Short mmCIF file of C-alpha atoms and ligand atoms in Angstrom, two decimals:
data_model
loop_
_atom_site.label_atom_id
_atom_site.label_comp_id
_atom_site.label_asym_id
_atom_site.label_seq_id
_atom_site.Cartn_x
_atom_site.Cartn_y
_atom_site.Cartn_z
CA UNK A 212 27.57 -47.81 30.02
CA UNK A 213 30.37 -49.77 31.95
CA UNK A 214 30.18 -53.81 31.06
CA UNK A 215 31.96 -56.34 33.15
CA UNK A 216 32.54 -60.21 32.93
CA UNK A 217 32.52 -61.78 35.82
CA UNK A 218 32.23 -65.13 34.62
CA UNK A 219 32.51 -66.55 30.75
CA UNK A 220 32.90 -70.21 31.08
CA UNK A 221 30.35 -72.61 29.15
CA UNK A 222 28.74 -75.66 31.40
CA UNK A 223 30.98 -75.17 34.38
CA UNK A 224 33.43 -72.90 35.72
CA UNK A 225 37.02 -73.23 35.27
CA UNK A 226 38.76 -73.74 38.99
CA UNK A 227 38.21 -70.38 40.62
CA UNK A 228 36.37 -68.65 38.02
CA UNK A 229 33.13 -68.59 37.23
CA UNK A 230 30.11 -69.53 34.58
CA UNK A 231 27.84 -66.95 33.24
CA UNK A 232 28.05 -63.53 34.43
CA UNK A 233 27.87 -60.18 33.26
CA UNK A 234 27.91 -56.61 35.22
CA UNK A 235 25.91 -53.76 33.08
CA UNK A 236 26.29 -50.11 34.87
CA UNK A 237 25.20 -46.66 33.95
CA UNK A 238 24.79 -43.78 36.12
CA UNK A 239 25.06 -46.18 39.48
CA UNK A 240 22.27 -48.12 38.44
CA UNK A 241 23.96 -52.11 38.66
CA UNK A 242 22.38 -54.94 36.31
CA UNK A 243 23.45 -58.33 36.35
CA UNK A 244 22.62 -59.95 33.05
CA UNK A 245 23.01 -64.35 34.57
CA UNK A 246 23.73 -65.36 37.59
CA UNK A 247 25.44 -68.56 36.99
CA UNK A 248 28.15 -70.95 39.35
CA UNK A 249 30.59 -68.73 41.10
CA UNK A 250 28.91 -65.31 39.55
CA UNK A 251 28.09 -64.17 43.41
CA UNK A 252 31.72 -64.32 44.52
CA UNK A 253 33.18 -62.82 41.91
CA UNK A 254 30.14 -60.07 42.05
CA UNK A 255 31.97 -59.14 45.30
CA UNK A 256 35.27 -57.96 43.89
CA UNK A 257 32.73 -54.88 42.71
CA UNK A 258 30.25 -54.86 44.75
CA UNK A 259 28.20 -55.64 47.75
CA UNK A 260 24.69 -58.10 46.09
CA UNK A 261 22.48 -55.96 48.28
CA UNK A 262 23.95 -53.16 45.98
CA UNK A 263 22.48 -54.89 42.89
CA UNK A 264 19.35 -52.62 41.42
CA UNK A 265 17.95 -55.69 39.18
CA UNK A 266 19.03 -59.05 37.52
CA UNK A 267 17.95 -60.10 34.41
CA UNK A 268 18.35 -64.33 33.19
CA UNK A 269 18.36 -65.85 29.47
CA UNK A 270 17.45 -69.42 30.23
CA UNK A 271 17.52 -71.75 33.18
CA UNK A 272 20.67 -74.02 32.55
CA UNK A 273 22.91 -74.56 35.54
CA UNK A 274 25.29 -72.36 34.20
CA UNK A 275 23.32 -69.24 34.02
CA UNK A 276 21.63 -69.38 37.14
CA UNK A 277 23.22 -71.62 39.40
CA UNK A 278 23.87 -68.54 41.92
CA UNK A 279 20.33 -67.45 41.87
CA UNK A 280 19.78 -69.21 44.94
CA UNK A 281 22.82 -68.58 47.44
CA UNK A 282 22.00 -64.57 45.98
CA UNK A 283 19.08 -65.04 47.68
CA UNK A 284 20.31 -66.15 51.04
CA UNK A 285 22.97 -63.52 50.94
CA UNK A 286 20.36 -61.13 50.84
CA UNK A 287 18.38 -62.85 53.59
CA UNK A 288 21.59 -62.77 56.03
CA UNK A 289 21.68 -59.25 55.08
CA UNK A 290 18.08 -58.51 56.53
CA UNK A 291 18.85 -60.61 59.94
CA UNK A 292 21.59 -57.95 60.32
CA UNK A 293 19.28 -54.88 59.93
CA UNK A 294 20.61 -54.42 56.83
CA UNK A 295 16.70 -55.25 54.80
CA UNK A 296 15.88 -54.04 51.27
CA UNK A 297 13.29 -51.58 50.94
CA UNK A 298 11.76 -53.11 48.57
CA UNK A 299 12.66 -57.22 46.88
CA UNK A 300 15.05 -57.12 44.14
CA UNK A 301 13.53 -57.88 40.97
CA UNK A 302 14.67 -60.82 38.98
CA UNK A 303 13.77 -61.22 35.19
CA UNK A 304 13.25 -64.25 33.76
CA UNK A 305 10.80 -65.64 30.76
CA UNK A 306 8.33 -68.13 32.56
CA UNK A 307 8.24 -70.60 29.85
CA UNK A 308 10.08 -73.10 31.39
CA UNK A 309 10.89 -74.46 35.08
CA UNK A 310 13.00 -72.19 36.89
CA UNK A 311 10.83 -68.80 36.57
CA UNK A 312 9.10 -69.74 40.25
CA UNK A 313 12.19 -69.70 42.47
CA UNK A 314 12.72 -66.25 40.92
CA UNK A 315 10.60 -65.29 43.70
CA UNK A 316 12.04 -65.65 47.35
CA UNK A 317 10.01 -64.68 50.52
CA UNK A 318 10.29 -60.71 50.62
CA UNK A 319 13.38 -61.09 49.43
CA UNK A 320 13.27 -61.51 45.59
CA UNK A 321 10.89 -61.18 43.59
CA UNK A 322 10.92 -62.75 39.62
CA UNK A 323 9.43 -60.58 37.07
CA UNK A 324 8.30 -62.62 33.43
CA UNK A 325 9.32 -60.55 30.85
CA UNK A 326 7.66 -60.25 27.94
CA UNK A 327 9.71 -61.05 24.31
CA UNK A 328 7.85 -59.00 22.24
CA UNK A 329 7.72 -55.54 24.10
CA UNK A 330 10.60 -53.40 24.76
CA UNK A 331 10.99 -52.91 28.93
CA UNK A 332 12.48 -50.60 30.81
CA UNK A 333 14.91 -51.59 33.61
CA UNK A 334 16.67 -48.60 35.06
CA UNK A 335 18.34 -46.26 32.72
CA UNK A 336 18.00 -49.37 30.52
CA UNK A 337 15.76 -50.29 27.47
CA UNK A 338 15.80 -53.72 27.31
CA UNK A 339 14.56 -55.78 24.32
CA UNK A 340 14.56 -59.72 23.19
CA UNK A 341 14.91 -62.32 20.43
CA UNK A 342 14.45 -66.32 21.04
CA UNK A 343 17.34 -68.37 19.97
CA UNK A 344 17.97 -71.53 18.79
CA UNK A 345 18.54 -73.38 22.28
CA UNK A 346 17.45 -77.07 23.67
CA UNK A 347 15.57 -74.67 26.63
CA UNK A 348 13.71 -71.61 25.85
CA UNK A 349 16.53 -68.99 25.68
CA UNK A 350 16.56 -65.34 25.10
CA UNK A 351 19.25 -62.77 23.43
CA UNK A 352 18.74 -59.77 25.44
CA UNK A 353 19.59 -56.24 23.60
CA UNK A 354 20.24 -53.34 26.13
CA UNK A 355 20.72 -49.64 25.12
CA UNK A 356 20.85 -46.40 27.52
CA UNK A 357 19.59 -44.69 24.51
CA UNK A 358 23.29 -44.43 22.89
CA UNK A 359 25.12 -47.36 23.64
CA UNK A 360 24.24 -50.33 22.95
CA UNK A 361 25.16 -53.86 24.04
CA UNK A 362 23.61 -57.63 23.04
CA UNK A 363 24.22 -60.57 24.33
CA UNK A 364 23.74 -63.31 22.54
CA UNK A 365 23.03 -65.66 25.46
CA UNK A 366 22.79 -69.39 24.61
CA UNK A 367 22.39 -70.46 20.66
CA UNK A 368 23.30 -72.33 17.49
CA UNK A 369 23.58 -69.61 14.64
CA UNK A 370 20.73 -68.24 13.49
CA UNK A 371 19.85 -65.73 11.51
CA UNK A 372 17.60 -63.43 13.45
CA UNK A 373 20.21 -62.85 15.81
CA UNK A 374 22.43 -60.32 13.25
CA UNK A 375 19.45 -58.15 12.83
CA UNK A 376 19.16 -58.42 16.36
CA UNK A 377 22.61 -57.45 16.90
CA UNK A 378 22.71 -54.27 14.69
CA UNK A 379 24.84 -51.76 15.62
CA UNK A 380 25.41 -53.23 18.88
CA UNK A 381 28.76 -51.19 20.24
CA UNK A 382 28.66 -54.52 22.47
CA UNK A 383 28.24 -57.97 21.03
CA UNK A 384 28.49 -60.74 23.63
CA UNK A 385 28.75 -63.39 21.39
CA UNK A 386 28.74 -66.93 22.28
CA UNK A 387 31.65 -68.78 21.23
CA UNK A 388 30.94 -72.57 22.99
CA UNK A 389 33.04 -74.13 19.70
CA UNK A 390 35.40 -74.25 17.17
CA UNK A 391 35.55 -73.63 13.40
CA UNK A 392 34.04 -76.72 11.61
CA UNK A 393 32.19 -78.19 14.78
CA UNK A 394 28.57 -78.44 14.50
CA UNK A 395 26.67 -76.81 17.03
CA UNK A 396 22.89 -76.94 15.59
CA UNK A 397 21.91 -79.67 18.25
CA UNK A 398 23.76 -78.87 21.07
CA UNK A 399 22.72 -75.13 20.39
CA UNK A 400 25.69 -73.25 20.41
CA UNK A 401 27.71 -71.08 17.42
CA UNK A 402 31.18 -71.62 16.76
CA UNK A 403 33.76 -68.84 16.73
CA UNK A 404 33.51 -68.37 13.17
CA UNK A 405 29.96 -68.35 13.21
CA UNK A 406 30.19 -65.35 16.19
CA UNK A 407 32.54 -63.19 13.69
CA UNK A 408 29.92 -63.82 11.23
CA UNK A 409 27.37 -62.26 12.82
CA UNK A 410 29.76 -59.81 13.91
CA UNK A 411 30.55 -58.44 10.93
CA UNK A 412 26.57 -58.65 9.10
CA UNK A 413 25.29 -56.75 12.52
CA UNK A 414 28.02 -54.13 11.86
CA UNK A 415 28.91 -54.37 15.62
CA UNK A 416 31.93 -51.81 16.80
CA UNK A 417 32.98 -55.02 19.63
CA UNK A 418 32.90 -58.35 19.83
CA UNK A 419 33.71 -60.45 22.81
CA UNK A 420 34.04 -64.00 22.43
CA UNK A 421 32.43 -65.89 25.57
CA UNK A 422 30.69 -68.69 27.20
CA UNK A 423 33.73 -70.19 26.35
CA UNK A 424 34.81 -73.94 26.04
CA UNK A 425 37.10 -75.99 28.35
CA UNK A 426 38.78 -77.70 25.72
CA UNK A 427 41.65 -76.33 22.82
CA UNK A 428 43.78 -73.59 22.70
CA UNK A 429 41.14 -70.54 23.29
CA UNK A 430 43.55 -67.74 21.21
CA UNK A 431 42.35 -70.16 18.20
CA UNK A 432 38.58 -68.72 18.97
CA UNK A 433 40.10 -64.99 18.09
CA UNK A 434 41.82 -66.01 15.20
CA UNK A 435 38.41 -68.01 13.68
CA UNK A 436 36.48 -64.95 14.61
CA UNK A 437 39.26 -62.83 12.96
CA UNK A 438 38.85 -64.38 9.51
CA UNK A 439 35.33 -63.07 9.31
CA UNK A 440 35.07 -59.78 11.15
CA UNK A 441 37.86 -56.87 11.35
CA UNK A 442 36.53 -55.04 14.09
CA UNK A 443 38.35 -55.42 17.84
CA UNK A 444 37.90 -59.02 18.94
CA UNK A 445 38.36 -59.59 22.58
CA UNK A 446 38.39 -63.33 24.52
CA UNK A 447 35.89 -62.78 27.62
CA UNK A 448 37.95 -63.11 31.10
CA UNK A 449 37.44 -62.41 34.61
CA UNK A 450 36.76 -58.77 35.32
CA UNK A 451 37.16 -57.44 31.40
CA UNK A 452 35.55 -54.01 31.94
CA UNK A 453 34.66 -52.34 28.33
CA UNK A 454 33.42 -48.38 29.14
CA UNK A 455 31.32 -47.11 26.56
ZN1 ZN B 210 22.18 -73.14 28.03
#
């Protein structure tokens, strides 16, 4: 399994970068876990978005699916120029919340609800789910190729569930929206202690720090995450490619 960040800013992205984005790959097969603000352009440093085989979405906040849309049209252009999909791409979403309709575009795309409690196949993948403490219904989404495994914590406050979620993950893509001592139970995001926490009770071999904040000095994140878990800690960035 190949994973690549396109985009790790929280809210907004940072001039020229992007929000939420996330490139999953095994044997060709090309996942895009969020699609949020900028996510298509940088997509294109790696590959063409008619290329994508399936995209998969935690929650419908701006900054995880802002690029759903101009996908879309991408895709359209591509069919006035001959160059039509066989078949729609598939885009997974839940479809508990506004947002899980304009999944589906004319032939184009088509949105797919998954279901939190059963274990799908996407792919080579095995894809599997666990709620998390969010202001909009949000999902963690666990993905393993049967020996690697990667989680991504999408959108949360801490919360318990998540570490057994996150066992054994070679892969944690841990939300790190705050700093030590903030309190993110409302706002529904974990602090970079809180993300080496889990970290180290999941047993994970990896974690990256993301969905980062635009504010402080973000080397201070590692350092938080540092005091609680002694695996290899690395800050998200454009195009950070981890092969497993
Ligand atoms: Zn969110």
């Amino acid at each position: 399994m190949n994973v690549t960040v396109l985009g790790c800013w929280g809210g907004f992205p940072k001039a020229d970068e992007a929000s939420s984005g996330y490139l999953i790959e095994q044997d060709g097969f090309h996942l895009l876990v969020d699609c949020g603000s900028a996510v298509l352009s940088k997509l294109q440093n790696h590959l063409k978005p008619a290329d994508l085989d399936a995209i998969i979405l935690s929650h419908y906040h701006a900054d995880h699916v802002a690029d759903i849309g101009v996908l879309q049209h991408a895709l359209l252009i591509d069919s006035f120029t001959g160059k039509t999909r066989e078949t729609p791409l598939l885009i997974y979403g839940h479809n508990e919340a506004d947002g899980f309709e304009a999944l589906t575009y004319k032939n184009i795309t088509k949105g797919i609800a998954y279901d939190s409690n059963t274990v799908m196949q996407v792919g080579p993948f095995s894809i599997s789910f666990c709620k998390t403490d969010h202001p909009a219904p949000c999902y963690a989404i666990r993905i393993t190729d049967g020996s690697d495994i990667v989680v991504y914590t999408a959108d949360t406050a801490f919360k318990k569930e998540l570490t057994a979620f996150a066992k054994n993950a070679d892969v944690l893509l841990a939300e790190s929206n705050l700093y030590k001592g903030m309190d993110g139970s409302s706002a529904g995001h974990m602090t970079a202690e809180q993300a080496g926490i889990m970290a180290r009770e999941a047993g994970v071999k990896t974690l990256v720090l993301t969905h980062l904040p635009h504010f402080g000095e973000l080397e201070q994140l590692v350092q938080e995450a540092s005091a609680e878990f002694e695996g290899t800690i690395l800050l998200a960035k454009e195009n950070l490619e981890i092969g497993l």
